[in-house]
Short mmCIF file of C-alpha atoms in Angstrom, two decimals:
data_model
loop_
_atom_site.label_atom_id
_atom_site.label_comp_id
_atom_site.label_asym_id
_atom_site.label_seq_id
_atom_site.Cartn_x
_atom_site.Cartn_y
_atom_site.Cartn_z
CA UNK A 1 16.60 -7.72 -1.93
CA UNK A 2 12.93 -7.25 -2.78
CA UNK A 3 11.52 -5.89 -6.03
CA UNK A 4 7.97 -4.58 -6.05
CA UNK A 5 5.64 -4.05 -9.02
CA UNK A 6 2.25 -2.41 -8.59
CA UNK A 7 -0.78 -2.81 -10.84
CA UNK A 8 -4.49 -2.12 -10.82
CA UNK A 9 -4.56 1.65 -10.92
CA UNK A 10 -6.82 3.58 -13.23
CA UNK A 11 -9.64 6.06 -13.57
CA UNK A 12 -12.80 5.57 -11.53
CA UNK A 13 -15.80 7.69 -10.61
CA UNK A 14 -16.34 8.87 -7.07
CA UNK A 15 -18.00 6.14 -5.03
CA UNK A 16 -16.40 3.42 -7.10
CA UNK A 17 -13.84 0.77 -6.22
CA UNK A 18 -10.41 -0.36 -7.31
CA UNK A 19 -8.09 -3.12 -6.16
CA UNK A 20 -4.38 -2.52 -6.32
CA UNK A 21 -1.95 -5.41 -6.40
CA UNK A 22 1.74 -5.51 -5.64
CA UNK A 23 3.81 -8.45 -6.80
CA UNK A 24 7.04 -8.97 -4.93
CA UNK A 25 10.13 -10.90 -5.89
CA UNK A 26 12.33 -12.61 -3.38
CA UNK A 27 11.99 -15.74 -1.31
CA UNK A 28 11.62 -13.85 1.97
CA UNK A 29 8.47 -11.91 1.06
CA UNK A 30 6.55 -13.50 3.91
CA UNK A 31 8.96 -12.05 6.48
CA UNK A 32 8.35 -8.41 5.48
CA UNK A 33 5.79 -5.97 6.70
CA UNK A 34 4.15 -4.55 3.57
CA UNK A 35 2.69 -1.11 3.15
CA UNK A 36 1.02 1.31 0.77
CA UNK A 37 1.77 5.01 0.53
CA UNK A 38 0.37 7.61 -1.83
CA UNK A 39 1.44 10.94 -3.22
CA UNK A 40 -0.92 13.48 -4.69
CA UNK A 41 0.31 16.28 -6.98
CA UNK A 42 2.02 18.99 -4.96
CA UNK A 43 1.76 17.04 -1.73
CA UNK A 44 4.10 14.93 0.34
CA UNK A 45 3.97 11.16 0.21
CA UNK A 46 1.68 9.86 2.94
CA UNK A 47 1.03 6.56 4.66
CA UNK A 48 -2.10 4.67 3.63
CA UNK A 49 -1.99 1.17 5.10
CA UNK A 50 0.32 -1.59 6.29
CA UNK A 51 0.07 -5.28 7.11
CA UNK A 52 2.34 -7.44 9.23
CA UNK A 53 4.04 -10.49 7.80
CA UNK A 54 1.51 -12.91 9.30
CA UNK A 55 -1.44 -10.64 8.44
CA UNK A 56 -2.15 -10.55 12.16
CA UNK A 57 -1.96 -6.78 12.30
CA UNK A 58 -3.13 -4.08 9.93
CA UNK A 59 -2.76 -0.32 10.17
CA UNK A 60 -4.60 2.43 8.33
CA UNK A 61 -4.46 6.16 7.94
CA UNK A 62 -7.52 7.82 9.43
CA UNK A 63 -8.47 9.14 6.01
CA UNK A 64 -9.00 5.64 4.59
CA UNK A 65 -10.26 3.67 7.60
CA UNK A 66 -13.48 1.86 6.82
CA UNK A 67 -13.00 2.30 3.06
CA UNK A 68 -9.69 0.60 2.27
CA UNK A 69 -8.58 -2.92 3.17
CA UNK A 70 -5.03 -4.23 2.95
CA UNK A 71 -4.39 -7.95 2.63
CA UNK A 72 -1.64 -10.28 1.51
CA UNK A 73 -1.17 -13.72 0.03
CA UNK A 74 2.27 -14.97 1.00
CA UNK A 75 1.94 -18.00 -1.27
CA UNK A 76 1.61 -15.62 -4.23
CA UNK A 77 4.08 -13.02 -2.95
CA UNK A 78 1.38 -10.41 -3.41
CA UNK A 79 -0.15 -7.67 -1.31
CA UNK A 80 -3.46 -6.03 -2.15
CA UNK A 81 -5.21 -2.78 -1.42
CA UNK A 82 -8.98 -2.91 -1.87
CA UNK A 83 -10.28 0.63 -2.18
CA UNK A 84 -14.02 1.25 -1.85
CA UNK A 85 -16.12 4.41 -1.72
CA UNK A 86 -13.37 6.29 -3.50
CA UNK A 87 -13.26 10.07 -3.28
CA UNK A 88 -11.59 12.63 -5.53
CA UNK A 89 -9.13 13.33 -2.72
CA UNK A 90 -7.89 9.73 -3.05
CA UNK A 91 -6.38 10.68 -6.41
CA UNK A 92 -2.65 10.00 -6.19
CA UNK A 93 0.18 7.75 -7.24
CA UNK A 94 0.07 4.72 -4.96
CA UNK A 95 3.31 3.04 -3.94
CA UNK A 96 3.86 -0.43 -2.57
CA UNK A 97 6.61 -0.76 -0.02
CA UNK A 98 8.31 -3.32 2.22
CA UNK A 99 10.17 -3.23 5.49
CA UNK A 100 11.89 -5.68 7.76
CA UNK A 101 10.47 -3.83 10.77
CA UNK A 102 7.52 -5.19 12.69
CA UNK A 103 5.47 -2.19 11.65
CA UNK A 104 5.92 1.20 10.00
CA UNK A 105 3.92 4.29 9.13
CA UNK A 106 6.81 6.57 8.12
CA UNK A 107 8.61 6.59 4.78
CA UNK A 108 12.03 6.20 6.41
CA UNK A 109 10.90 2.96 8.04
CA UNK A 110 10.56 1.24 4.65
CA UNK A 111 13.43 -0.25 2.70
CA UNK A 112 11.98 -1.16 -0.70
CA UNK A 113 9.63 0.75 -3.00
CA UNK A 114 7.75 0.06 -6.19
CA UNK A 115 7.46 2.51 -9.09
CA UNK A 116 3.88 3.42 -8.28
CA UNK A 117 0.51 3.18 -9.99
CA UNK A 118 -1.78 6.11 -10.74
CA UNK A 119 -5.26 6.23 -9.24
CA UNK A 120 -7.57 8.97 -10.46
CA UNK A 121 -11.02 9.50 -8.97
CA UNK A 122 -13.34 11.78 -10.91
CA UNK A 123 -16.15 13.72 -9.27
#
């Protein structure tokens, strides 16, 4: 069992940066692929980024490539999402998630979810 708690969301102006953190419980954190999804009002939840358990592989949605960076610190049981050059369309609730699969970009591929943290980008 893995419990996930996100933090770091907030209000930022367009062009600004935020870093989201996700603290995970459980001794097997390092064996999970970790991901971030987001859900904007009135829209479906969408994949943002994922990182393999050894940090050897990262995956990004086209909409965030070059602006967002996912990383993890297995010693701290924490995964991060550095978000730069933020746009109003990045406004959403961001969810941290974990899977025992090697990789995943679909919601159904993930087993554990956090409660989410709100990110609002003003124009």
